[in-house]
Coordinates of C-alpha atoms in Angstrom, one line a residue:
M1 CA 58.7 -123.9 153.1
E2 CA 61.5 -126.4 153.9
T3 CA 63.3 -126.2 157.2
D4 CA 67.1 -126.3 157.5
T5 CA 66.8 -129.9 158.9
E6 CA 64.7 -131.1 156.0
E7 CA 67.1 -129.5 153.5
A8 CA 70.1 -131.1 155.1
T9 CA 68.3 -134.5 155.1
M10 CA 67.6 -134.2 151.3
T11 CA 71.2 -133.4 150.5
K12 CA 72.5 -136.6 152.1
W13 CA 71.6 -138.8 149.2
K14 CA 71.6 -138.1 145.4
L15 CA 70.6 -140.3 142.5
P16 CA 73.5 -142.3 141.2
T17 CA 74.9 -142.0 137.7
A18 CA 74.9 -145.0 135.4
I19 CA 77.9 -143.8 133.4
N20 CA 80.9 -146.2 133.8
R21 CA 79.1 -148.1 136.5
S22 CA 77.5 -151.5 136.5
V23 CA 74.1 -153.1 137.1
G24 CA 74.8 -155.9 139.7
I25 CA 72.7 -159.0 139.6
L26 CA 72.8 -161.4 142.6
G27 CA 71.8 -164.9 141.5
A28 CA 72.5 -166.4 138.1
G29 CA 69.4 -168.6 137.9
V30 CA 66.5 -168.6 135.5
L31 CA 65.5 -165.0 136.3
G32 CA 68.9 -163.5 137.2
R33 CA 70.4 -164.3 133.8
R34 CA 67.3 -162.9 132.0
I35 CA 67.3 -159.7 134.0
G36 CA 71.0 -159.3 133.2
A37 CA 70.3 -159.9 129.5
C38 CA 67.7 -157.1 129.5
W39 CA 70.2 -154.5 130.9
A40 CA 73.0 -155.8 128.7
S41 CA 70.9 -155.5 125.5
A42 CA 70.6 -151.8 126.1
G43 CA 74.4 -151.3 126.6
Y44 CA 74.5 -151.3 130.4
K45 CA 77.5 -152.9 132.0
V46 CA 76.3 -156.0 133.9
N47 CA 78.0 -158.0 136.7
I48 CA 76.3 -161.3 137.7
R49 CA 77.3 -162.8 141.0
D50 CA 76.6 -166.4 142.1
P51 CA 78.7 -168.5 144.4
D52 CA 78.1 -171.5 142.1
T53 CA 80.6 -171.3 139.3
Q54 CA 78.5 -173.6 137.1
Q55 CA 75.5 -171.2 137.4
T56 CA 77.6 -168.2 136.6
N57 CA 79.1 -169.8 133.5
G58 CA 75.6 -170.9 132.5
A59 CA 74.3 -167.4 132.8
L60 CA 77.1 -165.9 130.7
Q61 CA 76.6 -168.5 128.0
Y62 CA 72.8 -167.9 128.1
I63 CA 73.2 -164.2 127.6
K64 CA 75.7 -164.6 124.7
N65 CA 73.6 -167.3 123.0
E66 CA 70.1 -165.8 123.5
M67 CA 70.9 -162.1 123.2
W68 CA 69.1 -162.0 119.9
R69 CA 65.8 -162.7 121.7
Y70 CA 66.2 -159.4 123.6
K71 CA 66.4 -157.3 120.5
P72 CA 69.6 -155.5 121.5
T73 CA 69.8 -151.7 120.7
V74 CA 73.6 -151.7 120.8
S75 CA 76.3 -153.5 118.7
P76 CA 77.7 -156.7 120.0
D77 CA 81.0 -155.1 121.0
K78 CA 79.0 -152.8 123.4
I79 CA 77.6 -155.7 125.3
S80 CA 79.5 -156.2 128.6
V81 CA 78.6 -159.0 131.0
H82 CA 81.0 -160.4 133.6
G83 CA 80.6 -163.3 136.2
F84 CA 81.7 -163.3 139.8
Q85 CA 81.7 -165.7 142.7
D86 CA 82.6 -163.0 145.4
L87 CA 80.2 -160.3 146.3
K88 CA 82.4 -157.2 146.7
P89 CA 84.0 -157.1 143.3
A90 CA 80.7 -157.8 141.6
V91 CA 78.9 -154.8 143.1
E92 CA 81.4 -152.3 144.4
D93 CA 81.0 -150.1 141.3
S94 CA 77.2 -150.8 140.8
W95 CA 74.7 -147.9 140.5
L96 CA 71.9 -150.5 140.8
V97 CA 71.9 -154.0 142.4
I98 CA 69.0 -156.4 141.9
E99 CA 68.8 -159.4 144.2
C100 CA 67.5 -162.7 142.7
V101 CA 68.2 -165.3 145.3
P102 CA 65.7 -168.0 146.4
E103 CA 62.5 -166.9 148.0
K104 CA 63.6 -167.3 151.7
L105 CA 63.2 -164.2 153.9
D106 CA 66.2 -164.9 156.1
L107 CA 68.5 -165.4 153.1
K108 CA 67.3 -162.2 151.5
M109 CA 67.7 -160.2 154.7
N110 CA 71.3 -161.4 155.1
V111 CA 72.1 -160.6 151.4
F112 CA 71.1 -157.0 151.9
A113 CA 72.9 -156.8 155.2
D114 CA 76.0 -157.9 153.4
L115 CA 75.3 -155.6 150.4
E116 CA 75.1 -152.6 152.7
K117 CA 78.8 -153.1 153.7
V118 CA 80.2 -153.2 150.2
V119 CA 78.2 -151.0 147.8
R120 CA 78.5 -147.2 147.4
P121 CA 76.3 -145.0 149.5
D122 CA 74.3 -143.9 146.4
T123 CA 73.6 -147.4 145.0
I124 CA 69.9 -148.3 144.5
L125 CA 69.1 -151.8 145.9
G126 CA 66.2 -153.8 144.4
T127 CA 64.8 -157.2 145.3
N128 CA 63.1 -159.4 142.7
S129 CA 61.1 -161.1 145.4
S130 CA 57.7 -162.1 144.2
S131 CA 56.1 -162.3 147.6
Y132 CA 58.1 -160.4 150.3
K133 CA 57.9 -156.7 150.6
S134 CA 61.2 -154.9 150.6
R135 CA 60.1 -153.4 154.0
E136 CA 60.4 -156.9 155.4
I137 CA 63.7 -157.6 153.7
A138 CA 65.2 -154.4 155.0
A139 CA 64.9 -155.5 158.6
K140 CA 68.7 -155.9 159.0
V141 CA 69.9 -152.7 157.3
K142 CA 70.2 -149.1 158.5
P143 CA 67.2 -146.7 158.0
D144 CA 69.2 -144.7 155.4
T145 CA 69.9 -147.9 153.4
A146 CA 66.2 -148.8 153.5
K147 CA 65.5 -145.5 151.7
R148 CA 67.5 -146.8 148.7
M149 CA 65.7 -150.2 148.7
L150 CA 62.6 -151.2 146.7
N151 CA 60.9 -154.1 145.1
M152 CA 61.8 -154.6 141.4
H153 CA 59.7 -157.6 140.4
Y154 CA 60.4 -159.1 136.9
Y155 CA 58.4 -161.9 135.3
I156 CA 60.0 -163.8 132.4
P157 CA 61.7 -161.5 130.0
P158 CA 62.1 -161.1 127.1
D159 CA 58.5 -162.4 126.4
I160 CA 57.0 -160.7 129.4
R161 CA 58.6 -157.3 129.9
V162 CA 56.6 -156.0 132.9
V163 CA 58.6 -154.8 135.9
E164 CA 56.7 -154.0 139.1
L165 CA 58.2 -151.3 141.3
M166 CA 57.1 -151.0 145.0
T167 CA 58.4 -148.9 147.9
S168 CA 60.0 -150.2 151.0
G169 CA 57.8 -147.8 152.9
S170 CA 60.6 -145.2 153.0
T171 CA 62.1 -145.4 149.5
H172 CA 63.2 -142.0 148.1
E173 CA 60.4 -140.9 145.8
D174 CA 62.7 -139.7 143.0
I175 CA 64.0 -143.3 142.6
F176 CA 60.8 -144.4 140.9
P177 CA 60.9 -142.0 137.9
F178 CA 64.6 -142.5 137.6
L179 CA 64.3 -146.3 137.4
E180 CA 61.3 -146.0 135.0
E181 CA 63.4 -144.0 132.6
H182 CA 66.2 -146.6 132.7
L183 CA 63.9 -149.5 132.5
N184 CA 62.1 -148.0 129.5
R185 CA 65.6 -147.5 127.9
S186 CA 66.3 -151.3 128.4
G187 CA 63.0 -152.2 126.7
M188 CA 61.0 -153.0 129.8
L189 CA 57.5 -151.9 130.8
P190 CA 57.7 -150.5 134.4
V191 CA 54.6 -150.1 136.6
V192 CA 54.7 -148.6 140.0
A193 CA 52.4 -150.0 142.8
H194 CA 50.6 -147.1 144.4
R195 CA 51.0 -148.6 147.8
E196 CA 52.6 -151.6 149.5
S197 CA 51.0 -154.9 148.5
T198 CA 52.1 -158.4 149.0
G199 CA 52.2 -159.9 145.5
F200 CA 52.2 -156.5 143.9
L201 CA 49.6 -156.3 141.1
L202 CA 49.4 -159.5 139.1
N203 CA 50.9 -162.0 141.6
R204 CA 48.3 -160.9 144.2
V205 CA 45.5 -161.9 141.7
W206 CA 47.4 -165.0 140.6
A207 CA 47.8 -166.1 144.2
A208 CA 44.1 -166.5 144.6
I209 CA 43.7 -168.3 141.2
K210 CA 46.7 -170.6 142.0
R211 CA 45.3 -171.5 145.4
E212 CA 42.0 -172.5 144.0
C213 CA 43.7 -174.5 141.2
L214 CA 45.7 -176.4 143.9
M215 CA 42.5 -177.0 145.9
V216 CA 40.9 -178.5 142.8
L217 CA 43.9 -180.8 142.4
S218 CA 44.2 -181.7 146.1
E219 CA 40.5 -182.6 146.3
G220 CA 40.7 -184.8 143.2
V221 CA 38.2 -182.8 141.3
A222 CA 40.3 -182.7 138.1
S223 CA 43.8 -183.7 136.8
P224 CA 46.4 -181.1 135.9
A225 CA 45.8 -181.6 132.2
E226 CA 42.0 -181.3 132.5
L227 CA 42.3 -178.1 134.6
D228 CA 44.7 -176.5 132.2
M229 CA 42.6 -177.5 129.2
V230 CA 39.5 -175.9 130.6
W231 CA 41.5 -172.8 131.6
N232 CA 43.2 -172.5 128.2
E233 CA 39.9 -172.9 126.3
M234 CA 38.1 -170.4 128.5
F235 CA 40.6 -167.6 129.2
V236 CA 43.9 -168.0 127.4
K237 CA 43.8 -170.1 124.2
T238 CA 47.3 -169.2 123.2
G239 CA 48.9 -168.5 126.6
V240 CA 50.4 -170.4 129.6
P241 CA 47.9 -172.4 131.7
P242 CA 48.3 -172.5 135.5
C243 CA 49.7 -176.0 136.1
E244 CA 52.4 -175.6 133.4
L245 CA 53.3 -172.3 135.0
M246 CA 53.7 -173.8 138.5
D247 CA 55.9 -176.5 137.1
S248 CA 58.1 -174.0 135.3
V249 CA 58.4 -171.8 138.4
G250 CA 59.1 -174.9 140.7
L251 CA 56.7 -176.5 143.2
D252 CA 59.1 -175.8 146.0
T253 CA 59.1 -172.1 145.2
V254 CA 55.3 -172.2 144.8
S255 CA 55.0 -173.8 148.3
L256 CA 57.3 -171.2 149.9
I257 CA 55.2 -168.4 148.4
E258 CA 51.9 -170.0 149.4
Q259 CA 53.1 -170.4 153.0
H260 CA 54.0 -166.8 153.2
Y261 CA 50.6 -165.7 151.9
I262 CA 48.8 -167.9 154.3
Q263 CA 50.9 -166.7 157.3
E264 CA 50.6 -163.0 156.5
R265 CA 46.9 -162.9 155.7
N266 CA 45.9 -165.5 158.3
L267 CA 44.3 -167.6 155.6
H268 CA 43.0 -171.1 156.2
D269 CA 45.1 -173.7 154.4
P270 CA 42.6 -176.2 152.9
G271 CA 45.4 -178.8 152.3
V272 CA 47.4 -177.0 149.6
I273 CA 50.7 -177.0 151.5
A274 CA 50.4 -180.7 152.3
F275 CA 49.5 -181.4 148.6
L276 CA 52.6 -179.6 147.5
Q277 CA 54.8 -181.2 150.2
K278 CA 54.0 -184.6 148.8
Y279 CA 55.5 -183.7 145.5
I280 CA 58.5 -182.0 147.1
Q281 CA 59.3 -185.0 149.3
E282 CA 59.2 -187.2 146.2
G283 CA 61.7 -184.8 144.5
R284 CA 59.1 -183.8 141.9
L285 CA 59.8 -180.1 141.9
G286 CA 58.7 -179.4 138.3
A287 CA 60.5 -178.6 135.1
K288 CA 63.8 -178.1 136.8
C289 CA 64.3 -181.7 137.9
S290 CA 64.4 -185.1 136.3
K291 CA 61.3 -186.4 138.1
G292 CA 59.0 -183.7 136.8
G293 CA 56.2 -182.2 138.9
L294 CA 52.5 -181.9 138.1
Y295 CA 53.5 -182.9 134.6
P296 CA 56.1 -185.5 133.5
P297 CA 59.7 -184.4 133.1
G298 CA 60.5 -182.4 130.0
Y299 CA 56.9 -181.4 129.4
T300 CA 57.7 -177.7 129.2
T301 CA 60.8 -178.2 126.9
K302 CA 59.4 -177.4 123.5
T303 CA 61.1 -177.4 120.0
A304 CA 60.4 -175.3 117.0
G305 CA 57.0 -176.0 115.5
Q306 CA 55.4 -176.6 119.0
Q307 CA 53.3 -173.9 120.5
Q308 CA 55.4 -172.2 123.2
T309 CA 54.7 -169.8 126.0
P310 CA 57.2 -167.5 127.9
Y311 CA 57.5 -170.2 130.6
D312 CA 58.5 -173.0 128.3
N313 CA 62.2 -173.9 127.9
L314 CA 63.2 -172.1 131.1
H315 CA 65.1 -175.3 132.1
A316 CA 66.0 -176.5 128.6
P317 CA 69.7 -177.0 127.9
T318 CA 72.1 -175.2 125.6
L319 CA 73.4 -177.5 122.9
Y320 CA 77.0 -177.8 121.7
I321 CA 77.4 -179.5 118.3
L322 CA 80.4 -180.5 116.3
D323 CA 80.4 -179.9 112.6
L324 CA 83.0 -182.1 110.9
G325 CA 83.3 -179.7 107.9
L326 CA 82.5 -182.4 105.3
N327 CA 80.3 -179.9 103.4
N328 CA 83.3 -177.8 102.4
A329 CA 85.5 -178.3 99.3
P330 CA 87.6 -181.4 99.4
E331 CA 90.9 -179.5 99.9
E332 CA 89.3 -177.7 102.9
V333 CA 87.7 -180.6 104.7
Y334 CA 90.5 -181.2 107.2
Q335 CA 90.6 -177.6 108.3
R336 CA 87.0 -176.4 108.5
G337 CA 85.6 -178.2 111.5
R338 CA 83.5 -176.1 113.9
I339 CA 82.0 -176.1 117.4
L340 CA 78.4 -174.7 117.1
V341 CA 76.1 -173.5 119.9
G342 CA 72.3 -173.7 119.6
S343 CA 69.2 -174.0 121.7
A344 CA 67.0 -177.0 122.6
D345 CA 64.1 -175.6 120.7
G346 CA 66.1 -175.0 117.5
Q347 CA 65.0 -171.4 117.3
T348 CA 68.3 -169.8 118.3
P349 CA 70.5 -169.5 115.2
L350 CA 73.5 -171.7 115.4
R351 CA 76.6 -169.7 116.3
T352 CA 80.2 -170.8 115.7
I353 CA 82.4 -170.4 118.7
V354 CA 85.4 -172.4 117.5
D355 CA 86.4 -173.0 113.8
H356 CA 89.2 -174.3 111.6
Q357 CA 89.5 -177.6 113.5
P358 CA 90.8 -180.8 111.8
M359 CA 87.8 -183.1 111.8
P360 CA 86.4 -182.6 115.3
D361 CA 84.3 -185.6 116.5
G362 CA 83.8 -186.2 120.3
I363 CA 82.8 -183.4 122.6
A364 CA 82.0 -183.2 126.4
L365 CA 81.6 -180.4 128.9
C366 CA 83.2 -180.1 132.3
P367 CA 80.8 -177.9 134.2
S368 CA 82.9 -177.5 137.3
E369 CA 85.8 -176.0 135.2
G370 CA 83.5 -174.2 132.7
K371 CA 85.3 -176.0 129.9
I372 CA 84.5 -177.6 126.6
I373 CA 86.6 -180.6 125.7
W374 CA 86.7 -182.0 122.2
G375 CA 88.8 -184.3 120.0
N376 CA 90.2 -183.6 116.6
M377 CA 90.5 -186.7 114.5
G378 CA 92.9 -185.1 112.0
V379 CA 93.6 -187.1 108.9
P380 CA 92.2 -190.6 109.8
N381 CA 95.1 -192.6 108.3
K382 CA 97.7 -190.5 110.1
N383 CA 98.7 -190.5 113.7
D384 CA 97.8 -186.8 114.2
G385 CA 94.8 -186.7 116.5
S386 CA 94.6 -184.4 119.5
I387 CA 92.4 -183.4 122.4
M388 CA 91.5 -179.7 122.9
S389 CA 89.8 -177.5 125.5
C390 CA 88.4 -174.0 125.7
N391 CA 86.0 -172.0 127.8
L392 CA 82.3 -172.3 127.2
D393 CA 82.3 -169.2 125.0
G394 CA 85.1 -170.6 122.8
S395 CA 87.9 -168.5 124.3
D396 CA 91.2 -169.8 125.7
I397 CA 91.7 -172.7 123.3
K398 CA 94.4 -175.1 124.5
V399 CA 95.9 -178.4 123.4
I400 CA 95.6 -180.8 126.3
I401 CA 96.6 -184.0 124.5
P402 CA 99.1 -183.1 121.7
S403 CA 98.9 -184.3 118.2
G404 CA 100.4 -187.8 117.8
T405 CA 99.7 -188.9 121.3
V406 CA 96.3 -190.2 120.3
H407 CA 95.6 -191.5 116.8
T408 CA 91.9 -190.8 116.0
P409 CA 90.0 -189.6 119.1
K410 CA 86.2 -190.2 119.0
Q411 CA 83.6 -190.0 121.8
I412 CA 84.6 -188.3 125.1
A413 CA 83.0 -188.7 128.5
V414 CA 83.7 -186.6 131.6
D415 CA 83.5 -187.7 135.2
D416 CA 83.2 -184.2 136.8
D417 CA 83.1 -185.5 140.3
C418 CA 86.5 -187.2 139.9
S419 CA 87.9 -184.6 137.5
K420 CA 88.6 -187.3 134.9
M421 CA 87.9 -187.7 131.3
Y422 CA 87.7 -190.8 129.1
F423 CA 87.9 -191.1 125.4
S424 CA 88.1 -193.7 122.7
D425 CA 90.8 -193.9 119.9
R426 CA 89.4 -195.4 116.7
E427 CA 92.4 -196.4 114.5
G428 CA 94.5 -196.4 117.7
M429 CA 92.3 -199.3 118.9
R430 CA 92.5 -197.9 122.5
V431 CA 90.4 -196.3 125.3
F432 CA 92.2 -193.7 127.4
R433 CA 91.7 -191.9 130.7
C434 CA 93.3 -188.7 132.0
N435 CA 92.8 -185.7 134.2
I436 CA 90.7 -182.8 132.9
D437 CA 93.9 -180.9 132.0
G438 CA 95.3 -183.8 130.0
S439 CA 97.8 -184.9 132.6
G440 CA 98.0 -188.5 134.0
L441 CA 97.2 -190.1 130.6
E442 CA 96.7 -193.8 130.8
V443 CA 95.6 -196.6 128.5
L444 CA 92.6 -198.6 129.8
I445 CA 91.9 -200.8 126.7
R446 CA 94.4 -201.8 124.0
N447 CA 93.2 -204.0 121.2
G448 CA 96.4 -203.8 119.1
D449 CA 99.3 -201.7 118.0
W450 CA 98.3 -199.2 115.3
A451 CA 101.9 -198.9 114.2
T452 CA 101.8 -202.5 112.9
G453 CA 98.5 -202.0 111.2
F454 CA 94.9 -201.1 111.9
D455 CA 93.0 -202.7 109.0
D456 CA 90.9 -204.9 111.4
Q457 CA 88.0 -202.5 112.0
T458 CA 86.4 -204.9 114.5
K459 CA 89.1 -203.7 116.9
W460 CA 88.3 -200.0 116.4
C461 CA 87.1 -198.2 119.6
V462 CA 84.5 -195.5 118.8
G463 CA 81.8 -194.7 121.4
L464 CA 82.6 -194.2 125.1
G465 CA 80.1 -194.0 128.0
L466 CA 80.4 -193.9 131.8
A467 CA 78.5 -195.5 134.6
P468 CA 80.3 -194.1 137.7
L469 CA 77.8 -195.6 140.2
E470 CA 78.2 -199.0 138.7
G471 CA 81.9 -198.5 138.5
K472 CA 82.1 -199.3 134.8
F473 CA 82.9 -197.7 131.5
Y474 CA 81.4 -198.8 128.2
W475 CA 82.6 -198.6 124.6
T476 CA 81.6 -199.6 121.1
Q477 CA 83.8 -201.4 118.5
K478 CA 82.0 -200.6 115.2
G479 CA 83.4 -203.1 112.8
P480 CA 83.6 -202.6 109.0
S481 CA 81.3 -200.1 107.5
K482 CA 77.8 -201.6 107.2
G483 CA 79.4 -204.9 108.1
S484 CA 77.1 -206.1 111.0
K485 CA 80.1 -207.0 113.1
G486 CA 79.7 -204.2 115.7
R487 CA 80.0 -204.9 119.4
I488 CA 79.5 -203.2 122.7
F489 CA 81.8 -203.8 125.7
R490 CA 82.2 -202.8 129.3
A491 CA 84.9 -203.1 131.9
N492 CA 85.6 -201.9 135.5
I493 CA 86.8 -198.3 135.9
H494 CA 89.7 -199.8 138.0
T495 CA 91.9 -202.2 136.1
P496 CA 92.2 -205.5 137.9
P497 CA 95.5 -205.8 139.9
G498 CA 98.3 -207.5 138.0
H499 CA 96.8 -206.7 134.6
D500 CA 97.2 -203.9 132.0
A501 CA 95.3 -202.5 129.1
S502 CA 96.2 -205.5 126.9
T503 CA 95.7 -208.3 129.5
R504 CA 92.8 -207.3 131.7
T505 CA 90.3 -210.0 132.3
D506 CA 87.2 -208.0 133.3
I507 CA 86.0 -207.1 129.8
E508 CA 82.4 -208.2 129.0
C509 CA 80.9 -208.2 125.5
L510 CA 77.3 -207.1 125.9
F511 CA 76.1 -207.2 122.3
R512 CA 77.6 -208.5 119.1
D513 CA 76.7 -208.6 115.4
L514 CA 75.3 -205.0 115.5
P515 CA 75.2 -203.1 112.1
E516 CA 77.7 -200.4 113.1
P517 CA 77.4 -199.0 116.6
I518 CA 78.8 -195.5 117.1
D519 CA 78.3 -193.2 120.2
I520 CA 76.9 -194.5 123.5
E521 CA 75.3 -193.1 126.6
I522 CA 74.4 -194.8 129.9
D523 CA 71.4 -193.7 131.9
E524 CA 72.1 -195.1 135.3
E525 CA 68.9 -193.6 136.9
G526 CA 66.7 -195.2 134.3
K527 CA 68.8 -198.4 134.0
F528 CA 69.1 -198.1 130.2
M529 CA 71.9 -198.0 127.7
Y530 CA 71.5 -195.9 124.5
W531 CA 73.5 -195.8 121.3
T532 CA 73.5 -194.7 117.7
D533 CA 74.1 -197.0 114.8
R534 CA 75.1 -195.8 111.3
G535 CA 75.0 -199.2 109.8
E536 CA 72.8 -200.6 107.0
L537 CA 69.0 -200.5 107.2
P538 CA 66.8 -201.9 108.5
R539 CA 68.7 -202.2 111.8
G540 CA 71.2 -199.4 111.1
N541 CA 70.9 -195.6 110.9
S542 CA 69.0 -195.9 114.1
L543 CA 68.7 -194.9 117.7
N544 CA 68.9 -198.0 120.1
R545 CA 68.2 -198.8 123.7
A546 CA 68.8 -201.8 126.0
E547 CA 67.5 -202.3 129.5
R548 CA 69.8 -203.3 132.4
G549 CA 68.3 -206.2 134.3
P550 CA 68.4 -207.0 138.0
D551 CA 71.5 -209.1 137.5
G552 CA 73.3 -206.2 135.7
Q553 CA 73.1 -207.7 132.3
Y554 CA 71.5 -205.8 129.4
I555 CA 68.3 -207.3 127.8
D556 CA 65.5 -206.3 125.6
H557 CA 67.4 -204.5 122.8
K558 CA 65.0 -202.2 121.0
I559 CA 65.4 -199.9 118.0
L560 CA 63.7 -196.6 119.2
A561 CA 64.0 -194.7 115.9
R562 CA 65.0 -195.4 112.3
N563 CA 65.9 -193.5 109.2
L564 CA 68.5 -191.2 110.6
H565 CA 71.1 -190.1 107.9
E566 CA 74.4 -191.6 109.1
A567 CA 73.6 -191.4 112.9
I568 CA 76.6 -190.3 115.0
G569 CA 76.3 -188.2 118.2
I570 CA 74.1 -188.8 121.2
T571 CA 73.7 -187.1 124.6
L572 CA 71.1 -187.4 127.3
D573 CA 69.2 -184.6 129.0
R574 CA 68.8 -186.4 132.3
K575 CA 66.8 -183.5 133.9
N576 CA 64.2 -183.1 131.2
R577 CA 64.4 -186.8 130.2
H578 CA 65.2 -186.3 126.6
I579 CA 67.6 -187.8 124.1
Y580 CA 69.5 -185.6 121.6
A581 CA 71.1 -187.2 118.5
T582 CA 72.9 -186.0 115.4
D583 CA 73.7 -187.3 112.0
L584 CA 76.1 -186.6 109.2
G585 CA 73.2 -185.4 107.2
G586 CA 73.3 -182.2 109.3
A587 CA 70.3 -182.6 111.6
V588 CA 69.7 -182.6 115.3
Y589 CA 66.9 -184.8 116.7
R590 CA 65.2 -184.9 120.1
F591 CA 63.3 -187.9 121.5
N592 CA 61.6 -188.8 124.7
M593 CA 63.5 -191.5 126.6
D594 CA 61.4 -194.2 125.1
G595 CA 61.9 -192.9 121.5
T596 CA 58.5 -191.2 121.1
G597 CA 58.0 -187.5 120.5
R598 CA 60.6 -187.3 117.6
R599 CA 61.5 -183.7 116.7
K600 CA 64.0 -182.7 114.0
F601 CA 65.7 -179.3 113.8
Y602 CA 68.9 -177.5 112.7
E603 CA 68.7 -179.3 109.3
D604 CA 71.3 -179.0 106.5
E605 CA 73.6 -176.7 108.5
G606 CA 76.7 -178.9 108.5
S607 CA 77.8 -182.4 108.9
F608 CA 77.2 -183.1 112.5
A609 CA 79.1 -185.5 114.8
G610 CA 79.4 -185.2 118.6
I611 CA 76.8 -183.4 120.7
A612 CA 76.9 -182.2 124.3
L613 CA 74.6 -180.1 126.4
C614 CA 74.8 -177.6 129.2
D615 CA 72.0 -177.1 131.7
K616 CA 70.7 -173.5 132.0

């Protein structure tokens, strides 16, 4: 029989309602955005909070672009996801908040201490921590708040839908069946740990396996590839092997988790932490960085046709592709250009986010502003080009350089650190620079006056690349079609004193007599210059590279790939060390930085020009 005190205690807290309230996600990284997508796919209102605007924007675009993978049970108009930088507005109406911040105990404790001050008294508080018990994380909150806390550990949805639930030691018992019901409704597979356990179910077993794998590597018994091959053959065959998994998770995260296990269980460290620290000090954190980890960079970025696991493509970019509209009827060509969004593996169907554009060509992203910037060529023989911008989802379209100010804009490059953009003007025979909002427009290169004629195509400026560390910008002048008179130039970002765009004396011609160079990219880290060429075979319709020597001059020009169909766009995935290129034939290509590993996808879906990417 319940006493009056017990009954009074039980009435202090009731389960929240999910009606007209949000699920709050703290952290917009790899897991946070996927957890948000799970809830949104079932019609729950989702608020994602991350102090990094770029991360938040990336999460919102991921959910919009990849929602099809989550098999939504509601119509698109019922999917509600919003991004926040501040904590209070993100969670003040939440019935459930799930924390997905880095695996650092002090950070997590502080997050929940802050949460306690701004959420409603009935809000359920979950941590996605993979190694810390919610009891530990609750150290700075009141006892009543700890009763609303629990572990909610996700893996990698939508491929792995398991969610492990575990008490804080004092979690209200009726929270568990309540969450199981809602998790089932969102397509997840909840499992409740019967007692507190560091690592829950699977991660506890995985910790032992992982530790032995790292010992095998640190002792030099086998290489990562050999170990994964044996594991795959013996146990998985079609799944994810341990070394690839650790690279996908991040070796810094693996190290933090291992240190916690060793400390809590008083385990002997046979050299695993030192082994990992060597990689960490070298900046080789795994798939999320340009130096790779146990495997080379980009190893876990897979395209359609390659065997994939749930942990592949976690750090692959989202692609933004321009379709000129040339596949439409002649009378519609100049009004049917589009901006398309797709995935780096080619499996996500291309989605139009902006349409009815007059011949869009160059495209770039400004991550700090969450903007897409593109140029519309208009009718090439008319002075009606323009530069446009919109949000990453295609909303809020604005004209930032009005029609007639630029003749025929081509490739665009953004210096996000300086809030500047650069773009070339083909028939205008110019290179421009301005602020991200279009203000402060200035001419950097002027090869002639289009008003008096622009028939000399050797003066046409097409591709545009930046090398901020070098203090240079690069551009191509393509020459006549298939004419083998193309050239590549560079000049200082700052015009020499006493000179202007027509008289500057710092212009260098790096290459001449090229078939027809188009777009260009500079890899300052690798000391290479890349460009596409749509000229005549055998040297044209190709992807090209030249190496920057110790003296700053470019040498060793190589053709990395041939037989593209009117090659145009190019962009570099500097993190995963890949090249993406497009052609007017309507295909997207991906290459390793040395031209190997050619992959082709998104075929025959338009007439592609510029391409840009957004890190996830």
